Amino acid sequence: MIRSIVVDDELPAREELVYILQSFEEIEIVGEASHGIEALELNRKLKPDLIFLDIQMPKISGIDVASKILKESHIPFVVFVTAYEEYALKAFEVNAIDYILKPISIERLSKTVEKIINNTNIEKSNYLGKLNKLIQDLRANERETGTKISVSDNGKLIPLDSTEIIYATIENKNTIIFSEKGKFETNYTLGELSGKLNRANFFRCHKSYLVNLDLIEVIEPWFNSTFNLKLKNIKDKIPVSRSQSKEFKNIMNIE
């Protein structure tokens, strides 16, 4: 019996996958997670043999979860699940245990389960090397296909690449983006912008701030387990709220 965890932030998608997997006698669902931090906690607690891991999740992506799992004492096999087909080729190139595209096909899932059963006895060190290579390739693919956001500037629209965005905040009820090209207003709410930029390594560190994790230069511990962030080319320090500090520490690997 292969003890498995299903991780997906969308409840209908998670329920669908669990329902389909229950038809396989070889698979036992021992847990479900709706976000990355919960997935890591369940991995430590339940020590599953296999994790079905959605790539596109808010706060911590499936790629980040897999990267952190590689550093854990218990490392299960991973099957990535996503609606974004552009990721698939990279996964197959490095011969990952498997990769499933949404919407999930029962026939395709059957082949995945069969492949897992046939590979559970492979040398673990060989598998870990392939998983690590896969994560690197997926991260490279994210950078190559960065999200673009169009912002307003004196009646004109300026396209910004996600890698150019330093942080976003709320000013007078408007969402303002600070970028390497300057300061711009967008019609997106901060929550909507967070969803758009999820793949570009952004984090909602405070109810009023969304930051590019790649552009953090200094992390300053503050009172009550909070932090202040110094970002590239930004004089003002950005706060990490107490409610977000635990998740931020996990993302940034702060002990």
PDB file of C-alpha atoms in Angstrom:
ATOM      1  CA  MET A   1       0.000   0.000   0.000  1.00  0.00           C
ATOM      2  CA  ILE A   2       1.351   3.423  -1.015  1.00  0.00           C
ATOM      3  CA  ARG A   3       0.504   5.999   1.673  1.00  0.00           C
ATOM      4  CA  SER A   4      -0.227   9.284  -0.075  1.00  0.00           C
ATOM      5  CA  ILE A   5      -0.959  12.962   0.587  1.00  0.00           C
ATOM      6  CA  VAL A   6      -2.834  15.210  -1.850  1.00  0.00           C
ATOM      7  CA  VAL A   7      -1.903  18.907  -1.895  1.00  0.00           C
ATOM      8  CA  ASP A   8      -3.964  21.503  -3.793  1.00  0.00           C
ATOM      9  CA  ASP A   9      -5.235  24.927  -2.710  1.00  0.00           C
ATOM     10  CA  GLU A  10      -8.440  24.505  -4.746  1.00  0.00           C
ATOM     11  CA  LEU A  11     -10.906  22.306  -2.840  1.00  0.00           C
ATOM     12  CA  PRO A  12     -12.829  20.991  -5.901  1.00  0.00           C
ATOM     13  CA  ALA A  13      -9.585  19.955  -7.616  1.00  0.00           C
ATOM     14  CA  ARG A  14      -8.326  18.294  -4.435  1.00  0.00           C
ATOM     15  CA  GLU A  15     -11.593  16.438  -3.890  1.00  0.00           C
ATOM     16  CA  GLU A  16     -11.623  15.251  -7.513  1.00  0.00           C
ATOM     17  CA  LEU A  17      -8.109  13.827  -7.300  1.00  0.00           C
ATOM     18  CA  VAL A  18      -8.816  12.140  -3.947  1.00  0.00           C
ATOM     19  CA  TYR A  19     -12.023  10.630  -5.353  1.00  0.00           C
ATOM     20  CA  ILE A  20     -10.204   9.207  -8.386  1.00  0.00           C
ATOM     21  CA  LEU A  21      -7.283   7.896  -6.322  1.00  0.00           C
ATOM     22  CA  GLN A  22      -9.668   6.042  -4.011  1.00  0.00           C
ATOM     23  CA  SER A  23     -10.447   3.688  -6.894  1.00  0.00           C
ATOM     24  CA  PHE A  24      -6.866   2.392  -6.839  1.00  0.00           C
ATOM     25  CA  GLU A  25      -6.319  -0.410  -4.321  1.00  0.00           C
ATOM     26  CA  GLU A  26      -2.590   0.337  -4.187  1.00  0.00           C
ATOM     27  CA  ILE A  27      -3.125   3.951  -2.988  1.00  0.00           C
ATOM     28  CA  GLU A  28      -4.134   4.959   0.549  1.00  0.00           C
ATOM     29  CA  ILE A  29      -4.919   8.661   1.101  1.00  0.00           C
ATOM     30  CA  VAL A  30      -3.597   9.502   4.568  1.00  0.00           C
ATOM     31  CA  GLY A  31      -3.862  13.279   4.408  1.00  0.00           C
ATOM     32  CA  GLU A  32      -4.856  16.396   2.466  1.00  0.00           C
ATOM     33  CA  ALA A  33      -3.314  19.865   2.472  1.00  0.00           C
ATOM     34  CA  SER A  34      -4.628  23.159   1.094  1.00  0.00           C
ATOM     35  CA  HIS A  35      -1.307  25.020   1.074  1.00  0.00           C
ATOM     36  CA  GLY A  36       2.439  24.484   1.156  1.00  0.00           C
ATOM     37  CA  ILE A  37       3.103  24.991   4.858  1.00  0.00           C
ATOM     38  CA  GLU A  38       0.388  22.457   5.720  1.00  0.00           C
ATOM     39  CA  ALA A  39       1.930  20.020   3.228  1.00  0.00           C
ATOM     40  CA  LEU A  40       5.330  20.276   4.920  1.00  0.00           C
ATOM     41  CA  GLU A  41       3.757  19.770   8.345  1.00  0.00           C
ATOM     42  CA  LEU A  42       1.849  16.673   7.148  1.00  0.00           C
ATOM     43  CA  ASN A  43       4.994  15.272   5.563  1.00  0.00           C
ATOM     44  CA  ARG A  44       6.804  15.492   8.908  1.00  0.00           C
ATOM     45  CA  LYS A  45       3.843  14.116  10.855  1.00  0.00           C
ATOM     46  CA  LEU A  46       2.530  11.359   8.572  1.00  0.00           C
ATOM     47  CA  LYS A  47       5.707  10.414   6.642  1.00  0.00           C
ATOM     48  CA  PRO A  48       3.869   9.439   3.431  1.00  0.00           C
ATOM     49  CA  ASP A  49       5.388   7.392   0.623  1.00  0.00           C
ATOM     50  CA  LEU A  50       4.047   9.755  -2.028  1.00  0.00           C
ATOM     51  CA  ILE A  51       2.810  13.341  -2.386  1.00  0.00           C
ATOM     52  CA  PHE A  52       0.579  14.542  -5.217  1.00  0.00           C
ATOM     53  CA  LEU A  53       1.656  18.188  -5.299  1.00  0.00           C
ATOM     54  CA  ASP A  54      -0.041  21.036  -7.154  1.00  0.00           C
ATOM     55  CA  ILE A  55       2.518  23.451  -8.602  1.00  0.00           C
ATOM     56  CA  GLN A  56       0.377  26.593  -8.676  1.00  0.00           C
ATOM     57  CA  MET A  57      -0.450  27.511  -5.075  1.00  0.00           C
ATOM     58  CA  PRO A  58      -0.477  30.898  -3.315  1.00  0.00           C
ATOM     59  CA  LYS A  59       2.206  31.874  -0.798  1.00  0.00           C
ATOM     60  CA  ILE A  60       4.418  28.827  -1.321  1.00  0.00           C
ATOM     61  CA  SER A  61       4.354  27.126  -4.727  1.00  0.00           C
ATOM     62  CA  GLY A  62       4.606  23.374  -5.210  1.00  0.00           C
ATOM     63  CA  ILE A  63       8.127  23.896  -6.531  1.00  0.00           C
ATOM     64  CA  ASP A  64       9.133  25.572  -3.263  1.00  0.00           C
ATOM     65  CA  VAL A  65       7.472  22.807  -1.251  1.00  0.00           C
ATOM     66  CA  ALA A  66       9.399  20.141  -3.178  1.00  0.00           C
ATOM     67  CA  SER A  67      12.627  22.084  -2.676  1.00  0.00           C
ATOM     68  CA  LYS A  68      12.036  22.189   1.082  1.00  0.00           C
ATOM     69  CA  ILE A  69      11.072  18.504   1.182  1.00  0.00           C
ATOM     70  CA  LEU A  70      14.508  17.664  -0.221  1.00  0.00           C
ATOM     71  CA  LYS A  71      15.975  19.113   2.983  1.00  0.00           C
ATOM     72  CA  GLU A  72      13.656  17.145   5.301  1.00  0.00           C
ATOM     73  CA  SER A  73      14.559  13.953   7.160  1.00  0.00           C
ATOM     74  CA  HIS A  74      11.681  12.171   5.415  1.00  0.00           C
ATOM     75  CA  ILE A  75      11.605  12.544   1.616  1.00  0.00           C
ATOM     76  CA  PRO A  76       8.662  10.915  -0.188  1.00  0.00           C
ATOM     77  CA  PHE A  77       8.209  10.486  -3.921  1.00  0.00           C
ATOM     78  CA  VAL A  78       6.537  13.467  -5.614  1.00  0.00           C
ATOM     79  CA  VAL A  79       4.037  13.638  -8.466  1.00  0.00           C
ATOM     80  CA  PHE A  80       3.495  17.208  -9.667  1.00  0.00           C
ATOM     81  CA  VAL A  81      -0.034  18.224 -10.679  1.00  0.00           C
ATOM     82  CA  THR A  82      -0.779  21.378 -12.669  1.00  0.00           C
ATOM     83  CA  ALA A  83      -2.962  23.019 -15.273  1.00  0.00           C
ATOM     84  CA  TYR A  84       0.069  24.631 -16.908  1.00  0.00           C
ATOM     85  CA  GLU A  85       1.303  22.399 -19.710  1.00  0.00           C
ATOM     86  CA  GLU A  86       4.485  24.384 -20.333  1.00  0.00           C
ATOM     87  CA  TYR A  87       6.005  22.835 -17.212  1.00  0.00           C
ATOM     88  CA  ALA A  88       5.529  19.264 -18.443  1.00  0.00           C
ATOM     89  CA  LEU A  89       8.386  18.976 -20.909  1.00  0.00           C
ATOM     90  CA  LYS A  90      10.968  19.899 -18.296  1.00  0.00           C
ATOM     91  CA  ALA A  91       9.557  17.302 -15.915  1.00  0.00           C
ATOM     92  CA  PHE A  92       9.704  14.534 -18.507  1.00  0.00           C
ATOM     93  CA  GLU A  93      13.191  15.524 -19.640  1.00  0.00           C
ATOM     94  CA  VAL A  94      14.629  14.647 -16.233  1.00  0.00           C
ATOM     95  CA  ASN A  95      12.445  11.501 -15.918  1.00  0.00           C
ATOM     96  CA  ALA A  96      10.587  12.586 -12.784  1.00  0.00           C
ATOM     97  CA  ILE A  97       8.465   9.886 -11.107  1.00  0.00           C
ATOM     98  CA  ASP A  98       5.570  11.452 -12.969  1.00  0.00           C
ATOM     99  CA  TYR A  99       3.625  14.541 -13.869  1.00  0.00           C
ATOM    100  CA  ILE A 100      -0.123  15.019 -14.253  1.00  0.00           C
ATOM    101  CA  LEU A 101      -1.899  17.765 -16.177  1.00  0.00           C
ATOM    102  CA  LYS A 102      -5.301  19.154 -15.211  1.00  0.00           C
ATOM    103  CA  PRO A 103      -8.027  18.256 -15.994  1.00  0.00           C
ATOM    104  CA  ILE A 104      -6.980  14.851 -14.726  1.00  0.00           C
ATOM    105  CA  SER A 105      -7.566  11.859 -16.980  1.00  0.00           C
ATOM    106  CA  ILE A 106      -8.295   8.532 -15.238  1.00  0.00           C
ATOM    107  CA  GLU A 107      -6.362   6.724 -17.975  1.00  0.00           C
ATOM    108  CA  ARG A 108      -3.360   9.011 -17.479  1.00  0.00           C
ATOM    109  CA  LEU A 109      -3.557   8.645 -13.701  1.00  0.00           C
ATOM    110  CA  SER A 110      -3.649   4.847 -14.055  1.00  0.00           C
ATOM    111  CA  LYS A 111      -0.335   4.982 -15.926  1.00  0.00           C
ATOM    112  CA  THR A 112       1.064   7.212 -13.187  1.00  0.00           C
ATOM    113  CA  VAL A 113       0.067   4.807 -10.421  1.00  0.00           C
ATOM    114  CA  GLU A 114       1.529   1.883 -12.357  1.00  0.00           C
ATOM    115  CA  LYS A 115       4.768   3.785 -12.868  1.00  0.00           C
ATOM    116  CA  ILE A 116       4.948   4.625  -9.159  1.00  0.00           C
ATOM    117  CA  ILE A 117       4.433   0.983  -8.159  1.00  0.00           C
ATOM    118  CA  ASN A 118       7.181  -0.101 -10.522  1.00  0.00           C
ATOM    119  CA  ASN A 119       9.590   2.549  -9.262  1.00  0.00           C
ATOM    120  CA  THR A 120       9.121   2.524  -5.490  1.00  0.00           C
ATOM    121  CA  ASN A 121      12.171   0.294  -5.144  1.00  0.00           C
ATOM    122  CA  ILE A 122      14.515   2.417  -7.244  1.00  0.00           C
ATOM    123  CA  GLU A 123      17.646   3.746  -5.620  1.00  0.00           C
ATOM    124  CA  LYS A 124      16.512   6.747  -3.552  1.00  0.00           C
ATOM    125  CA  SER A 125      19.697   8.770  -4.089  1.00  0.00           C
ATOM    126  CA  ASN A 126      19.190   8.514  -7.854  1.00  0.00           C
ATOM    127  CA  TYR A 127      15.606   9.714  -7.509  1.00  0.00           C
ATOM    128  CA  LEU A 128      16.582  12.632  -5.254  1.00  0.00           C
ATOM    129  CA  GLY A 129      19.129  13.798  -7.795  1.00  0.00           C
ATOM    130  CA  LYS A 130      16.467  13.777 -10.518  1.00  0.00           C
ATOM    131  CA  LEU A 131      13.980  15.626  -8.318  1.00  0.00           C
ATOM    132  CA  ASN A 132      16.539  18.299  -7.489  1.00  0.00           C
ATOM    133  CA  LYS A 133      17.337  18.728 -11.200  1.00  0.00           C
ATOM    134  CA  LEU A 134      13.615  18.958 -11.957  1.00  0.00           C
ATOM    135  CA  ILE A 135      13.144  21.745  -9.395  1.00  0.00           C
ATOM    136  CA  GLN A 136      16.017  23.711 -10.918  1.00  0.00           C
ATOM    137  CA  ASP A 137      14.541  23.342 -14.409  1.00  0.00           C
ATOM    138  CA  LEU A 138      11.073  24.416 -13.247  1.00  0.00           C
ATOM    139  CA  ARG A 139      12.513  27.498 -11.542  1.00  0.00           C
ATOM    140  CA  ALA A 140      14.407  28.362 -14.733  1.00  0.00           C
ATOM    141  CA  ASN A 141      11.181  27.966 -16.703  1.00  0.00           C
ATOM    142  CA  GLU A 142       9.397  30.356 -14.316  1.00  0.00           C
ATOM    143  CA  ARG A 143      12.043  33.001 -14.928  1.00  0.00           C
ATOM    144  CA  GLU A 144      11.829  32.525 -18.697  1.00  0.00           C
ATOM    145  CA  THR A 145       8.032  32.887 -18.716  1.00  0.00           C
ATOM    146  CA  GLY A 146       7.651  35.694 -16.194  1.00  0.00           C
ATOM    147  CA  THR A 147       4.236  37.297 -15.819  1.00  0.00           C
ATOM    148  CA  LYS A 148       3.618  40.723 -17.333  1.00  0.00           C
ATOM    149  CA  ILE A 149       1.423  43.363 -15.690  1.00  0.00           C
ATOM    150  CA  SER A 150       0.191  46.475 -17.541  1.00  0.00           C
ATOM    151  CA  VAL A 151       0.189  49.628 -15.391  1.00  0.00           C
ATOM    152  CA  SER A 152      -1.128  53.172 -15.894  1.00  0.00           C
ATOM    153  CA  ASP A 153       1.144  56.126 -16.616  1.00  0.00           C
ATOM    154  CA  ASN A 154      -0.436  59.458 -17.678  1.00  0.00           C
ATOM    155  CA  GLY A 155      -3.143  57.783 -19.703  1.00  0.00           C
ATOM    156  CA  LYS A 156      -0.801  55.250 -21.239  1.00  0.00           C
ATOM    157  CA  LEU A 157      -0.277  51.574 -20.393  1.00  0.00           C
ATOM    158  CA  ILE A 158       3.217  50.387 -19.537  1.00  0.00           C
ATOM    159  CA  PRO A 159       3.930  46.615 -19.522  1.00  0.00           C
ATOM    160  CA  LEU A 160       6.032  45.501 -16.561  1.00  0.00           C
ATOM    161  CA  ASP A 161       7.748  42.152 -16.330  1.00  0.00           C
ATOM    162  CA  SER A 162       7.237  40.520 -12.929  1.00  0.00           C
ATOM    163  CA  THR A 163      11.006  40.485 -12.393  1.00  0.00           C
ATOM    164  CA  GLU A 164      10.982  44.315 -12.551  1.00  0.00           C
ATOM    165  CA  ILE A 165       8.423  44.677  -9.749  1.00  0.00           C
ATOM    166  CA  ILE A 166      10.013  45.333  -6.355  1.00  0.00           C
ATOM    167  CA  TYR A 167       6.875  45.577  -4.239  1.00  0.00           C
ATOM    168  CA  ALA A 168       3.255  46.734  -4.260  1.00  0.00           C
ATOM    169  CA  THR A 169       1.265  48.514  -1.589  1.00  0.00           C
ATOM    170  CA  ILE A 170      -1.946  50.450  -0.881  1.00  0.00           C
ATOM    171  CA  GLU A 171      -1.963  54.263  -1.048  1.00  0.00           C
ATOM    172  CA  ASN A 172      -5.250  56.163  -0.625  1.00  0.00           C
ATOM    173  CA  LYS A 173      -7.182  52.975  -1.411  1.00  0.00           C
ATOM    174  CA  ASN A 174      -5.271  52.526  -4.682  1.00  0.00           C
ATOM    175  CA  THR A 175      -2.822  49.720  -5.475  1.00  0.00           C
ATOM    176  CA  ILE A 176       0.604  51.132  -6.267  1.00  0.00           C
ATOM    177  CA  ILE A 177       3.471  49.184  -7.819  1.00  0.00           C
ATOM    178  CA  PHE A 178       7.080  50.176  -7.194  1.00  0.00           C
ATOM    179  CA  SER A 179       9.306  48.865  -9.952  1.00  0.00           C
ATOM    180  CA  GLU A 180      12.708  49.326 -11.526  1.00  0.00           C
ATOM    181  CA  LYS A 181      10.950  51.554 -14.097  1.00  0.00           C
ATOM    182  CA  GLY A 182       9.264  53.728 -11.474  1.00  0.00           C
ATOM    183  CA  LYS A 183       6.057  54.027  -9.453  1.00  0.00           C
ATOM    184  CA  PHE A 184       2.765  53.097 -11.110  1.00  0.00           C
ATOM    185  CA  GLU A 185      -0.907  52.616 -10.305  1.00  0.00           C
ATOM    186  CA  THR A 186      -2.851  49.467 -11.240  1.00  0.00           C
ATOM    187  CA  ASN A 187      -6.552  48.640 -11.201  1.00  0.00           C
ATOM    188  CA  TYR A 188      -5.846  45.277  -9.564  1.00  0.00           C
ATOM    189  CA  THR A 189      -6.452  44.924  -5.838  1.00  0.00           C
ATOM    190  CA  LEU A 190      -3.439  43.760  -3.843  1.00  0.00           C
ATOM    191  CA  GLY A 191      -5.056  40.322  -3.518  1.00  0.00           C
ATOM    192  CA  GLU A 192      -5.663  40.065  -7.265  1.00  0.00           C
ATOM    193  CA  LEU A 193      -2.114  41.185  -7.974  1.00  0.00           C
ATOM    194  CA  SER A 194      -0.802  38.556  -5.569  1.00  0.00           C
ATOM    195  CA  GLY A 195      -2.625  35.871  -7.557  1.00  0.00           C
ATOM    196  CA  LYS A 196      -1.272  37.186 -10.857  1.00  0.00           C
ATOM    197  CA  LEU A 197       2.316  37.269  -9.588  1.00  0.00           C
ATOM    198  CA  ASN A 198       2.316  33.984  -7.664  1.00  0.00           C
ATOM    199  CA  ARG A 199       4.700  32.233 -10.050  1.00  0.00           C
ATOM    200  CA  ALA A 200       7.160  35.123  -9.867  1.00  0.00           C
ATOM    201  CA  ASN A 201       8.088  34.480  -6.242  1.00  0.00           C
ATOM    202  CA  PHE A 202       6.019  37.186  -4.554  1.00  0.00           C
ATOM    203  CA  PHE A 203       4.811  37.101  -0.967  1.00  0.00           C
ATOM    204  CA  ARG A 204       2.017  38.969   0.853  1.00  0.00           C
ATOM    205  CA  CYS A 205       4.106  39.907   3.879  1.00  0.00           C
ATOM    206  CA  HIS A 206       1.479  42.282   5.302  1.00  0.00           C
ATOM    207  CA  LYS A 207      -2.137  43.143   4.521  1.00  0.00           C
ATOM    208  CA  SER A 208      -0.833  46.288   2.796  1.00  0.00           C
ATOM    209  CA  TYR A 209       2.327  44.954   1.165  1.00  0.00           C
ATOM    210  CA  LEU A 210       3.301  42.431  -1.515  1.00  0.00           C
ATOM    211  CA  VAL A 211       7.058  41.952  -1.986  1.00  0.00           C
ATOM    212  CA  ASN A 212       9.353  40.327  -4.528  1.00  0.00           C
ATOM    213  CA  LEU A 213      11.312  37.794  -2.464  1.00  0.00           C
ATOM    214  CA  ASP A 214      14.142  37.802  -4.996  1.00  0.00           C
ATOM    215  CA  LEU A 215      14.813  41.492  -4.346  1.00  0.00           C
ATOM    216  CA  ILE A 216      15.145  41.342  -0.552  1.00  0.00           C
ATOM    217  CA  GLU A 217      18.605  42.595   0.438  1.00  0.00           C
ATOM    218  CA  VAL A 218      18.337  42.598   4.249  1.00  0.00           C
ATOM    219  CA  ILE A 219      15.954  40.997   6.771  1.00  0.00           C
ATOM    220  CA  GLU A 220      15.881  42.803  10.123  1.00  0.00           C
ATOM    221  CA  PRO A 221      14.308  41.025  13.129  1.00  0.00           C
ATOM    222  CA  TRP A 222      11.819  43.320  14.859  1.00  0.00           C
ATOM    223  CA  PHE A 223       9.694  43.095  18.008  1.00  0.00           C
ATOM    224  CA  ASN A 224       7.030  40.415  18.635  1.00  0.00           C
ATOM    225  CA  SER A 225       8.595  38.007  16.111  1.00  0.00           C
ATOM    226  CA  THR A 226       8.101  40.398  13.186  1.00  0.00           C
ATOM    227  CA  PHE A 227      10.607  41.605  10.576  1.00  0.00           C
ATOM    228  CA  ASN A 228      11.493  44.650   8.511  1.00  0.00           C
ATOM    229  CA  LEU A 229      12.703  44.165   4.947  1.00  0.00           C
ATOM    230  CA  LYS A 230      15.219  46.228   2.986  1.00  0.00           C
ATOM    231  CA  LEU A 231      14.480  45.822  -0.731  1.00  0.00           C
ATOM    232  CA  LYS A 232      16.664  46.622  -3.715  1.00  0.00           C
ATOM    233  CA  ASN A 233      16.593  50.348  -4.654  1.00  0.00           C
ATOM    234  CA  ILE A 234      13.980  51.126  -1.976  1.00  0.00           C
ATOM    235  CA  LYS A 235      14.779  53.410   0.975  1.00  0.00           C
ATOM    236  CA  ASP A 236      11.693  52.616   3.056  1.00  0.00           C
ATOM    237  CA  LYS A 237      11.620  49.394   5.046  1.00  0.00           C
ATOM    238  CA  ILE A 238       8.749  46.986   4.406  1.00  0.00           C
ATOM    239  CA  PRO A 239       7.137  45.260   7.424  1.00  0.00           C
ATOM    240  CA  VAL A 240       6.379  41.580   7.801  1.00  0.00           C
ATOM    241  CA  SER A 241       3.315  41.316  10.037  1.00  0.00           C
ATOM    242  CA  ARG A 242       3.175  38.955  12.991  1.00  0.00           C
ATOM    243  CA  SER A 243       0.458  36.885  11.282  1.00  0.00           C
ATOM    244  CA  GLN A 244       2.725  36.337   8.276  1.00  0.00           C
ATOM    245  CA  SER A 245       6.040  35.924  10.098  1.00  0.00           C
ATOM    246  CA  LYS A 246       5.817  32.130  10.555  1.00  0.00           C
ATOM    247  CA  GLU A 247       5.176  31.575   6.874  1.00  0.00           C
ATOM    248  CA  PHE A 248       7.878  34.079   5.928  1.00  0.00           C
ATOM    249  CA  LYS A 249      10.412  32.248   8.120  1.00  0.00           C
ATOM    250  CA  ASN A 250       9.530  28.967   6.421  1.00  0.00           C
ATOM    251  CA  ILE A 251       9.889  30.481   2.952  1.00  0.00           C
ATOM    252  CA  MET A 252      13.216  32.135   3.761  1.00  0.00           C
ATOM    253  CA  ASN A 253      14.530  29.187   5.826  1.00  0.00           C
ATOM    254  CA  ILE A 254      14.950  31.264   8.982  1.00  0.00           C
ATOM    255  CA  GLU A 255      15.542  29.155  12.085  1.00  0.00           C
TER     256      GLU A 255
END
